PDB file of C-alpha atoms and ligand atoms in Angstrom:
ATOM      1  CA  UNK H   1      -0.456  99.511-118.531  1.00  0.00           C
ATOM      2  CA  UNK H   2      -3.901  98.272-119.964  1.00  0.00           C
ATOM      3  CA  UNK H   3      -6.595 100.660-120.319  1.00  0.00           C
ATOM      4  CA  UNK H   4     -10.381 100.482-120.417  1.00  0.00           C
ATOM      5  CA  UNK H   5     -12.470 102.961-121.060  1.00  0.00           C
ATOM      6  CA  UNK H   6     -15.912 102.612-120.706  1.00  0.00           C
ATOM      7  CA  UNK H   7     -19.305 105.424-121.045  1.00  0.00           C
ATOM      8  CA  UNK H   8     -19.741 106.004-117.483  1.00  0.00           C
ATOM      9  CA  UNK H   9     -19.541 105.694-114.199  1.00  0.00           C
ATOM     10  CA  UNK H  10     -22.119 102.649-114.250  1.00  0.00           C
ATOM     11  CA  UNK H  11     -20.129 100.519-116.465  1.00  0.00           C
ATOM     12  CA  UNK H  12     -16.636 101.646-114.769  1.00  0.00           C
ATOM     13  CA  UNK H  13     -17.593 100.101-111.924  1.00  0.00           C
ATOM     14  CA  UNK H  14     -19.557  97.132-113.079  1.00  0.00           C
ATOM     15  CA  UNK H  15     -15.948  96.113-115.060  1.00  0.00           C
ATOM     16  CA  UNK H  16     -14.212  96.865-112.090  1.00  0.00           C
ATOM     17  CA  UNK H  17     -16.495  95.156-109.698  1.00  0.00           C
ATOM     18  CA  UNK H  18     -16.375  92.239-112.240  1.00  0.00           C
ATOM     19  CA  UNK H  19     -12.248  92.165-112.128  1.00  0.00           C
ATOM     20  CA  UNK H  20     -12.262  91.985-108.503  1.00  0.00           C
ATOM     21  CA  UNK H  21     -15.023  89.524-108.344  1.00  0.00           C
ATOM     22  CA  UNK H  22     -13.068  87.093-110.599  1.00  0.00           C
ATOM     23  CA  UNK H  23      -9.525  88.095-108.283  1.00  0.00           C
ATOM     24  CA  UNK H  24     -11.381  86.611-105.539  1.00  0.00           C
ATOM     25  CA  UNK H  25     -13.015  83.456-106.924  1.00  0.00           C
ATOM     26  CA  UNK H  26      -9.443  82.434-108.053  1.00  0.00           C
ATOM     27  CA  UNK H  27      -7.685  83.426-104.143  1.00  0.00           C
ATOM     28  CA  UNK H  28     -10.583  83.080-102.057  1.00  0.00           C
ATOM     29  CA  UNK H  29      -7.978  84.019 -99.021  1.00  0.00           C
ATOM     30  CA  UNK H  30      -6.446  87.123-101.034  1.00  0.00           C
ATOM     31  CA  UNK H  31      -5.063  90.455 -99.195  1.00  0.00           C
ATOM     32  CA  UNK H  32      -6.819  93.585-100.805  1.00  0.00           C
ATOM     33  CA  UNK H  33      -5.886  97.272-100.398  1.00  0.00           C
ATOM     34  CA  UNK H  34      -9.462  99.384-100.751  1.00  0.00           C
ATOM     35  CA  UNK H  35      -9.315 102.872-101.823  1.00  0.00           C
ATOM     36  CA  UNK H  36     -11.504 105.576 -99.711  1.00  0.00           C
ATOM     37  CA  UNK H  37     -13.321 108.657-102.285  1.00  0.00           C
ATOM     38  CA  UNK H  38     -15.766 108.516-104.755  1.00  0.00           C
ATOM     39  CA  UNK H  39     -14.177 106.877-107.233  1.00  0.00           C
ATOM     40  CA  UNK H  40     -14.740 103.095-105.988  1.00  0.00           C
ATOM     41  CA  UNK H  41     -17.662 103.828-104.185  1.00  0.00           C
ATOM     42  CA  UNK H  42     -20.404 102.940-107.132  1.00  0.00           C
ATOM     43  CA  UNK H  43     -17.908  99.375-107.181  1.00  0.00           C
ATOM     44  CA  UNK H  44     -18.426  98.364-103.658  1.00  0.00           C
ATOM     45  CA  UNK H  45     -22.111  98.400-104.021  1.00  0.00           C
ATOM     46  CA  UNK H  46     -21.635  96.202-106.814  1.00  0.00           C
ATOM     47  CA  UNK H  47     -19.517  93.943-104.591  1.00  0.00           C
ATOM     48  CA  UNK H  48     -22.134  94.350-101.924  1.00  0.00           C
ATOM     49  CA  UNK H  49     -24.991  93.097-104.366  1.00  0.00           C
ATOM     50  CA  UNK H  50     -22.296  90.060-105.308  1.00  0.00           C
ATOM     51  CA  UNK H  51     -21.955  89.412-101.521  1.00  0.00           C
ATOM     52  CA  UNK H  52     -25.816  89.192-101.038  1.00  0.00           C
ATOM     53  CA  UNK H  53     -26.500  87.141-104.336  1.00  0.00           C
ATOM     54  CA  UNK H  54     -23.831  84.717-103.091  1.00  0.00           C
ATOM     55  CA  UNK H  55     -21.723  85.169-105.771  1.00  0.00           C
ATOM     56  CA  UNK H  56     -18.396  85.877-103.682  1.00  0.00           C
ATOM     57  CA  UNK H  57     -17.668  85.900-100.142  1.00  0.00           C
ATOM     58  CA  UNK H  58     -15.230  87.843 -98.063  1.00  0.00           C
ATOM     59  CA  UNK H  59     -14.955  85.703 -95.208  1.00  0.00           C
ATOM     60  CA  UNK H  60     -11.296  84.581 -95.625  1.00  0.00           C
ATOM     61  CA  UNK H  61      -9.949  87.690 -97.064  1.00  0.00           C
ATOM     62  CA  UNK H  62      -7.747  90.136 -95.645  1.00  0.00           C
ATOM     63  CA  UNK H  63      -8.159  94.362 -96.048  1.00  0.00           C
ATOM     64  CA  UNK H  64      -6.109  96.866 -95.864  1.00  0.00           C
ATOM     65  CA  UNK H  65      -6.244 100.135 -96.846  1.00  0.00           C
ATOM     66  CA  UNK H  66      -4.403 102.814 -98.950  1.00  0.00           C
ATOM     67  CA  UNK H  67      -4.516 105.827 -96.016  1.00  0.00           C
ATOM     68  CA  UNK H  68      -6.354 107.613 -93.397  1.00  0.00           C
ATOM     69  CA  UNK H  69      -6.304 110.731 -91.739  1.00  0.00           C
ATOM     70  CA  UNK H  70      -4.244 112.343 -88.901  1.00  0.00           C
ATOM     71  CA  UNK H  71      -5.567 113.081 -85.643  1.00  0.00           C
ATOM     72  CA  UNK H  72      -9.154 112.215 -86.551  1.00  0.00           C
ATOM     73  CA  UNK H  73     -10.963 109.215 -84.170  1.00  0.00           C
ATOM     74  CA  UNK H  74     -12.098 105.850 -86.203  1.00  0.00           C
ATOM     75  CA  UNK H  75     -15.474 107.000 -85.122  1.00  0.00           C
ATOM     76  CA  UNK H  76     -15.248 110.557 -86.834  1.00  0.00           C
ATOM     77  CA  UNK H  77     -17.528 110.281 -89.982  1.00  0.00           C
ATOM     78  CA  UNK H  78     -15.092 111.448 -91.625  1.00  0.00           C
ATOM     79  CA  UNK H  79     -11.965 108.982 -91.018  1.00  0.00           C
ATOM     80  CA  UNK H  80     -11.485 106.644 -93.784  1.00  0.00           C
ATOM     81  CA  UNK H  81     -12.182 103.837 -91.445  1.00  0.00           C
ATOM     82  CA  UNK H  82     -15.995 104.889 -90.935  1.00  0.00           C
ATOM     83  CA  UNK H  83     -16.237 105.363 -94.706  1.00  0.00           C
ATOM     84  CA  UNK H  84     -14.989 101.871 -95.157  1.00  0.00           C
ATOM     85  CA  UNK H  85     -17.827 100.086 -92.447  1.00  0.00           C
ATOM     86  CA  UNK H  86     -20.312 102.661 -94.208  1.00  0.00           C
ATOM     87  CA  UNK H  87     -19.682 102.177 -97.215  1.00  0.00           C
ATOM     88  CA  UNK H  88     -18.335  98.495 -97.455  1.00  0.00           C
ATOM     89  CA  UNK H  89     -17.428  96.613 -94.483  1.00  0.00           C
ATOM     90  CA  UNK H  90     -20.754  96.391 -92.565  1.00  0.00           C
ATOM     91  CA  UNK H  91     -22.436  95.019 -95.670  1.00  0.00           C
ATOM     92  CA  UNK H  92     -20.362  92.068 -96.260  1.00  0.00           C
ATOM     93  CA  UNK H  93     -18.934  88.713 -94.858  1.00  0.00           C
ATOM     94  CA  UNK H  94     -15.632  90.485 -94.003  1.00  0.00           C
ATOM     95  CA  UNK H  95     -14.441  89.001 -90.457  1.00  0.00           C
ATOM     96  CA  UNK H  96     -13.948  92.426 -88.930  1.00  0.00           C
ATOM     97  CA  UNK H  97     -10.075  91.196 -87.387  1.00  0.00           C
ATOM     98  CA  UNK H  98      -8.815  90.773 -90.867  1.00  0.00           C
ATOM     99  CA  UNK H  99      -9.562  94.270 -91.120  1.00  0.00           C
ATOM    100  CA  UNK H 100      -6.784  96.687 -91.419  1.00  0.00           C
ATOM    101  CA  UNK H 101      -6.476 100.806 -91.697  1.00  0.00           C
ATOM    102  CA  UNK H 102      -3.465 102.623 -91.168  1.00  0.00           C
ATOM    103  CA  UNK H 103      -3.489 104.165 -87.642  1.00  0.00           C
ATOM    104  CA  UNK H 104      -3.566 108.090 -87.557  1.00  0.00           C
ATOM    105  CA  UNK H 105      -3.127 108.768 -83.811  1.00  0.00           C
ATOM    106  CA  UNK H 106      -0.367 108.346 -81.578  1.00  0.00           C
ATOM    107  CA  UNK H 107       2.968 107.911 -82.878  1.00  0.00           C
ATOM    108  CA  UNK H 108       2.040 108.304 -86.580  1.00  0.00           C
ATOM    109  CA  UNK H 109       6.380 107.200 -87.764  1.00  0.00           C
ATOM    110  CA  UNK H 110       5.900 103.955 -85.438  1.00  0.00           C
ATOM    111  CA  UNK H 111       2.569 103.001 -86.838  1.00  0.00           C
ATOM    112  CA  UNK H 112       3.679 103.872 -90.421  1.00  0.00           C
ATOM    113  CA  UNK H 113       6.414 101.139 -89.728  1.00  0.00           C
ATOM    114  CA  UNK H 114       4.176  98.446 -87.818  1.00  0.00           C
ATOM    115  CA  UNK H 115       1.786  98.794 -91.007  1.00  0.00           C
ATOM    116  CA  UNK H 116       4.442  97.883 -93.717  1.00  0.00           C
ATOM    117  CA  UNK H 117       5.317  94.841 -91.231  1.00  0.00           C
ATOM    118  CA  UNK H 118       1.999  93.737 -90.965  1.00  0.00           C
ATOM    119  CA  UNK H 119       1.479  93.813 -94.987  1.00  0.00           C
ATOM    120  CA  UNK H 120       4.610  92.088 -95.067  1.00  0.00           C
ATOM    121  CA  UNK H 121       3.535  89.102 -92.396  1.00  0.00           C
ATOM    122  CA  UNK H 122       0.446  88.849 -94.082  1.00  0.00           C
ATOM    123  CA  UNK H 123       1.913  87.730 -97.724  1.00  0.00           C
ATOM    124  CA  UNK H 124       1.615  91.107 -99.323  1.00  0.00           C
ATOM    125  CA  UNK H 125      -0.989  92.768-101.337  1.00  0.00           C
ATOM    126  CA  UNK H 126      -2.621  90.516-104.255  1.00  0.00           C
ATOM    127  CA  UNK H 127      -5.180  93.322-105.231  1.00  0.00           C
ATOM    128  CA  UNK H 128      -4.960  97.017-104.749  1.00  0.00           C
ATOM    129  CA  UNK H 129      -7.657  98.886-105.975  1.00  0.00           C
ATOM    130  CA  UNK H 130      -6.623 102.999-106.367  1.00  0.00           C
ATOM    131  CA  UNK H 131      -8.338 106.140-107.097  1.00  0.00           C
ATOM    132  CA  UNK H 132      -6.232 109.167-108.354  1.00  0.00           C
ATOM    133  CA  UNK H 133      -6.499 112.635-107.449  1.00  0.00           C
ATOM    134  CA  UNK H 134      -6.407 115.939-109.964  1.00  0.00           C
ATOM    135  CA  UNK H 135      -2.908 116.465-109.033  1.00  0.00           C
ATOM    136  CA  UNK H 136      -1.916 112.809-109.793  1.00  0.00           C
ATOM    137  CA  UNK H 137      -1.595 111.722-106.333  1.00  0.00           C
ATOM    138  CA  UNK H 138      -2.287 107.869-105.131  1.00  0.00           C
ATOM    139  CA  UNK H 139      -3.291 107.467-102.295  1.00  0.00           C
ATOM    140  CA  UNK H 140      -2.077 110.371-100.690  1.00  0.00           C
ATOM    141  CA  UNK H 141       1.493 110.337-102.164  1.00  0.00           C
ATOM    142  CA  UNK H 142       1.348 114.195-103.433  1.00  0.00           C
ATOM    143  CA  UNK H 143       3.819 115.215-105.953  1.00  0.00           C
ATOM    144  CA  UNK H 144       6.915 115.393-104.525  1.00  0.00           C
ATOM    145  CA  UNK H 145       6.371 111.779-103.137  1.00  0.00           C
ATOM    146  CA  UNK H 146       9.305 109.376-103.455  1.00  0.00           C
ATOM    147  CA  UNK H 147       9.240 106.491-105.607  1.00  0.00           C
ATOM    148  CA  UNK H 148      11.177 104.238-102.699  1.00  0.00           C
ATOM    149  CA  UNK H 149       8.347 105.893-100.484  1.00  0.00           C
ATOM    150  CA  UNK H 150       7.053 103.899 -97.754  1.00  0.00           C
ATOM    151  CA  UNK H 151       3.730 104.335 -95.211  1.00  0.00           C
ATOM    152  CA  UNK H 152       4.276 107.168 -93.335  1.00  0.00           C
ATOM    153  CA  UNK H 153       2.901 110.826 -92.380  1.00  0.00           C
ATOM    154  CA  UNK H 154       1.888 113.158 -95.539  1.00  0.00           C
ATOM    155  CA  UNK H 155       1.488 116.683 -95.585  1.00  0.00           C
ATOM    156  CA  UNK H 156      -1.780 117.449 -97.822  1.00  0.00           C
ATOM    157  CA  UNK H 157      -1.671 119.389-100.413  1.00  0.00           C
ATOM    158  CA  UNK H 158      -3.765 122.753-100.944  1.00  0.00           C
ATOM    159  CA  UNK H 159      -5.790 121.167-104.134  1.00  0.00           C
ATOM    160  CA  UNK H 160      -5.952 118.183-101.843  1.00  0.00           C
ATOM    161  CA  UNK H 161      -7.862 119.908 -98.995  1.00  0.00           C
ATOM    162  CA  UNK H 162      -9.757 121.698-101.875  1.00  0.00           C
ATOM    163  CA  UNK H 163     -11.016 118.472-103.489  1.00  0.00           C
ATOM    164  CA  UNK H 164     -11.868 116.682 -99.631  1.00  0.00           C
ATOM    165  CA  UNK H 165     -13.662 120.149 -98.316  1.00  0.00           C
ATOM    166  CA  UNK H 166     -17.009 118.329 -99.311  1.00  0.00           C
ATOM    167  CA  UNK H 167     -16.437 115.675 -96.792  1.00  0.00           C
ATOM    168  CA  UNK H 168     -16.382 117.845 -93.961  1.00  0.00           C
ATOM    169  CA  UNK H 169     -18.400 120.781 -92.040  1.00  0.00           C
ATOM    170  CA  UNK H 170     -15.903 123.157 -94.044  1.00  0.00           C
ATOM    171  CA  UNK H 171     -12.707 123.217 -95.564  1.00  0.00           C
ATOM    172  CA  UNK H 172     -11.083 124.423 -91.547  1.00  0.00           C
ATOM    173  CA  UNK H 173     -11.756 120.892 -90.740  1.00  0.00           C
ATOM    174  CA  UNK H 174      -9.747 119.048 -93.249  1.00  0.00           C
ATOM    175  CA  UNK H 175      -6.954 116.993 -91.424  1.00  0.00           C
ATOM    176  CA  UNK H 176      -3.765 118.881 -92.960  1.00  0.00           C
ATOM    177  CA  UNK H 177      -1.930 115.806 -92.984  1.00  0.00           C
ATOM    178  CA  UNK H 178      -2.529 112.297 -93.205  1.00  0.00           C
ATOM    179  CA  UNK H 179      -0.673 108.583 -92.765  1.00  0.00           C
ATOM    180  CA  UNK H 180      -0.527 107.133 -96.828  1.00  0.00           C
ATOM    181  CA  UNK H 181       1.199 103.635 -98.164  1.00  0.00           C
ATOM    182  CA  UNK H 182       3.694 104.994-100.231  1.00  0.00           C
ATOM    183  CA  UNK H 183       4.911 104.642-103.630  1.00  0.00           C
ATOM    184  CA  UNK H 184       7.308 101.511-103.013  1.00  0.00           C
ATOM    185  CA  UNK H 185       4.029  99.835-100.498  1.00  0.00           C
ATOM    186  CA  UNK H 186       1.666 100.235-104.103  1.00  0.00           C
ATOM    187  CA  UNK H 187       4.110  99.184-106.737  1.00  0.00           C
ATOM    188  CA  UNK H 188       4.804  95.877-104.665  1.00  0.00           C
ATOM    189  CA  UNK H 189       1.193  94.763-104.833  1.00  0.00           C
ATOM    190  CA  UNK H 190       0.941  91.763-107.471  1.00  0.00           C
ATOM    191  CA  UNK H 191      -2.181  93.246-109.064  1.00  0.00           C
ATOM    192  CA  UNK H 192      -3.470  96.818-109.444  1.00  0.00           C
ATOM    193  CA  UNK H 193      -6.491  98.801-110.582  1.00  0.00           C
ATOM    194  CA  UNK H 194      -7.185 102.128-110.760  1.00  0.00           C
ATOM    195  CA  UNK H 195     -10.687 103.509-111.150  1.00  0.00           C
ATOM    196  CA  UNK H 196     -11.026 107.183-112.493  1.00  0.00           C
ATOM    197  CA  UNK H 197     -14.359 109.139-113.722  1.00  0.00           C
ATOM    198  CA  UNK H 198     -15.321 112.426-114.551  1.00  0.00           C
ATOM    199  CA  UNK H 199     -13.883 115.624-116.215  1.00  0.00           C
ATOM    200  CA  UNK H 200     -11.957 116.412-113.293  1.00  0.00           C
ATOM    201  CA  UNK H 201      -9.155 113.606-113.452  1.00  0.00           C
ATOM    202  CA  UNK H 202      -9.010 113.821-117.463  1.00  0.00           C
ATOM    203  CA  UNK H 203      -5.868 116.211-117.304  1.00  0.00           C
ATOM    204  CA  UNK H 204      -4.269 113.250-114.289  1.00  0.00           C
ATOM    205  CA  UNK H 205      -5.117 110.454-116.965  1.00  0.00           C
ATOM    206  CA  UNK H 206      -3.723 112.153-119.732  1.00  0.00           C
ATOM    207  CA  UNK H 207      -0.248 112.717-117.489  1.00  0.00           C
ATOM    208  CA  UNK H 208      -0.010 109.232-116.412  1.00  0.00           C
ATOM    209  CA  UNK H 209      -0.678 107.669-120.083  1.00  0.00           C
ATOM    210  CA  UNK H 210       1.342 110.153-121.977  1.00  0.00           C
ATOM    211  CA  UNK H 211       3.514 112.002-119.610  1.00  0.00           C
ATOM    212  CA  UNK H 212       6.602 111.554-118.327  1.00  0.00           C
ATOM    213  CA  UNK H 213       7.628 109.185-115.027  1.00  0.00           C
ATOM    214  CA  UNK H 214       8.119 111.865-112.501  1.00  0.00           C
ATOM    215  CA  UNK H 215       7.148 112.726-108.888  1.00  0.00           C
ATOM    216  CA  UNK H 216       5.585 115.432-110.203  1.00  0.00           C
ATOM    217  CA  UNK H 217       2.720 113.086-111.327  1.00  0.00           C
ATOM    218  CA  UNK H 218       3.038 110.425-108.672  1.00  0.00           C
ATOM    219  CA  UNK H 219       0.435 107.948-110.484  1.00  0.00           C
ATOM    220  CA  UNK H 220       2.971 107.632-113.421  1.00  0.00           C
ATOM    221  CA  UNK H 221       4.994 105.896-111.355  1.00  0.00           C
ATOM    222  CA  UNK H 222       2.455 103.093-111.776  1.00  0.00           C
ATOM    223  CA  UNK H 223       4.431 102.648-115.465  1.00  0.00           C
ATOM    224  CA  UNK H 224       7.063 100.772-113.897  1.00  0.00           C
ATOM    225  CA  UNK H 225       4.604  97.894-112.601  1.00  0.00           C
ATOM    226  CA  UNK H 226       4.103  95.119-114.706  1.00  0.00           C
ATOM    227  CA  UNK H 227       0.027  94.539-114.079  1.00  0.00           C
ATOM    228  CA  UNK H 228      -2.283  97.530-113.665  1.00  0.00           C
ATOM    229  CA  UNK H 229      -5.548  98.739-115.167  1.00  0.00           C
ATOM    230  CA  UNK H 230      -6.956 101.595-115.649  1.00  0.00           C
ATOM    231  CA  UNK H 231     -10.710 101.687-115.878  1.00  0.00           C
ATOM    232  CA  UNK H 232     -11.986 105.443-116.691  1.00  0.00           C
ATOM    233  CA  UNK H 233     -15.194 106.522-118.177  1.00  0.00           C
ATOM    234  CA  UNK H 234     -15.187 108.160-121.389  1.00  0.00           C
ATOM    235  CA  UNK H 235     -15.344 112.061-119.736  1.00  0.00           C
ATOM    236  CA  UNK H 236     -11.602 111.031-117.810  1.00  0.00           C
ATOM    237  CA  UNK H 237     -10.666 109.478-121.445  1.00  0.00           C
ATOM    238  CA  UNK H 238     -11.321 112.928-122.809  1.00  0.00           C
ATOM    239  CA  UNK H 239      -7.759 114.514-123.463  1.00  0.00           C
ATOM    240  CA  UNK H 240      -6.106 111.247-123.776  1.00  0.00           C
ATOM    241  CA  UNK H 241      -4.867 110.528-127.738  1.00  0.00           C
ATOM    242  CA  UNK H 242      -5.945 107.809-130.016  1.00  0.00           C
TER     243      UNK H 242
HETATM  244  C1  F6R S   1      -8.334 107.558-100.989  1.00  0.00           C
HETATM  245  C2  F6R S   1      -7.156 107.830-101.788  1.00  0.00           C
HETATM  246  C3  F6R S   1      -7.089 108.977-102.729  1.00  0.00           C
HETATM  247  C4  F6R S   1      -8.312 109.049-103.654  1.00  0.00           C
HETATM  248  C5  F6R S   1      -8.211 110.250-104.587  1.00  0.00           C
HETATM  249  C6  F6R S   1      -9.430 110.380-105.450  1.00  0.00           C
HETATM  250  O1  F6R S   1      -8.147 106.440-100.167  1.00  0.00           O
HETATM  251  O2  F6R S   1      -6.210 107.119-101.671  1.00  0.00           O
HETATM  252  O3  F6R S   1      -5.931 108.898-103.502  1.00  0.00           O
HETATM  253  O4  F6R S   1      -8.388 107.870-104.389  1.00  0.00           O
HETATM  254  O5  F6R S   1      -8.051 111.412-103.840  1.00  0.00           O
HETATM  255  O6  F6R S   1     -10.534 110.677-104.666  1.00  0.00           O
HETATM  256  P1  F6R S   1     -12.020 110.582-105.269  1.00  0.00           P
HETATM  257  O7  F6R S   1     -12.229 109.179-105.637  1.00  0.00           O
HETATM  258  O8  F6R S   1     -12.907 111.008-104.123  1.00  0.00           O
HETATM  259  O9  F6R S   1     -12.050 111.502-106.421  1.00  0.00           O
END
């Protein structure tokens, strides 16, 4: 696992804008998974300023992305796939049919199955960018998760709900479960980055550097892949040893 650890949040996602930037200039056709949260957000505007300076293009690449919410519509603010078009989508070249969310109405085991088939058809996943929450969870694979885990419907976890309350009206609101990649859909990407800042995910960090591989800390799973970065400011570096 390589590590970087920069000041701040500015230069987290400048390097991390910067690794995807060069991902796509090499695979101008490339599949990449998107992460929803806070953590990549500061990153897609720098992507979005790349776009508009016509340094990179998304025209011929394919999304995907790590998980959305059950029983919420696309057009609920708070679905991941409005945060995406908010946040990423509507500013850039992305043709909007090479743009894939996991579904989280209807029959959430079928579409949990159609997804991993249409990752599959596609090629795969060159580039998946992940956050990580304070229990260790990726996408939402909470503890517990299985490391042969594929897409599929995930009960959220109290600290879960907790840390999403600020999304919606109030903490009553937040979908208890949701449809998430799983452990076995991540590790297969080719390349993978993980963006982490703040306090708040030091004690996550520290597990999935020093810990121990477990399902109790999902992200440490990510030891077992052979090409992932983590790019963390210097207050998520804070517990971590020399
Ligand atoms: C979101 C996702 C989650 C978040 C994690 C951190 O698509 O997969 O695992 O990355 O909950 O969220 P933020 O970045 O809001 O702290």
């Amino acid at each position: 696992m390589k590590l970087i650890i920069e000041k701040n949040e500015d230069s987290v996602a400048q390097v991390a804008a910067d690794i995807i930037k060069k991902e796509i200039l090499n695979n101008k056709k490339m599949n990449i998974c998107f992460a929803t949260g806070n953590s990549p957000l500061k990153t897609y505007n720098n992507l979005i300023k790349m776009y508009e300076n016509k340094e990179i293009s998304f025209k011929n690449i394919t999304s995907f992305n790590l998980d959305e919410y059950v029983g919420i519509s696309k057009e609920n603010p708070c679905s991941y796939h409005y945060f995406m078009h908010q946040n990423l989508f509507n500013k850039i070249d992305i043709n909007p049919k090479n743009i894939n969310l996991p579904n989280g109405n209807g029959d959430i085991k079928k579409n949990g199955q159609e997804y991993e088939k249409l990752i599959v058809q596609k090629g795969g996943i060159d580039l998946m960018i992940l956050g990580i929450g304070v229990n260790g969870h990726i996408a939402f694979n909470e503890p517990g998760s299985k490391l042969e885990s594929r897409t599929r419907e995930i009960e959220l976890t109290e600290s879960t709900i907790e840390a999403n309350k600020i999304y919606f009206k109030n903490k009553d609101e937040v979908p208890k479960t949701a449809i998430s990649m799983g452990l076995a859909t991540i590790l297969e990407a080719k390349k993978i980055i993980l963006i982490a800042t703040g306090q708040s995910k030091s004690q996550a960090i520290f597990n999935t550097i020093h810990g121990e591989i477990t399902e109790k800390n999902p992200a440490s799973f990510l030891n077992k892949h052979n090409d992932v970065t983590l790019i963390i400011d210097e207050k998520a570096a804070k517990l971590l040893k020399n």
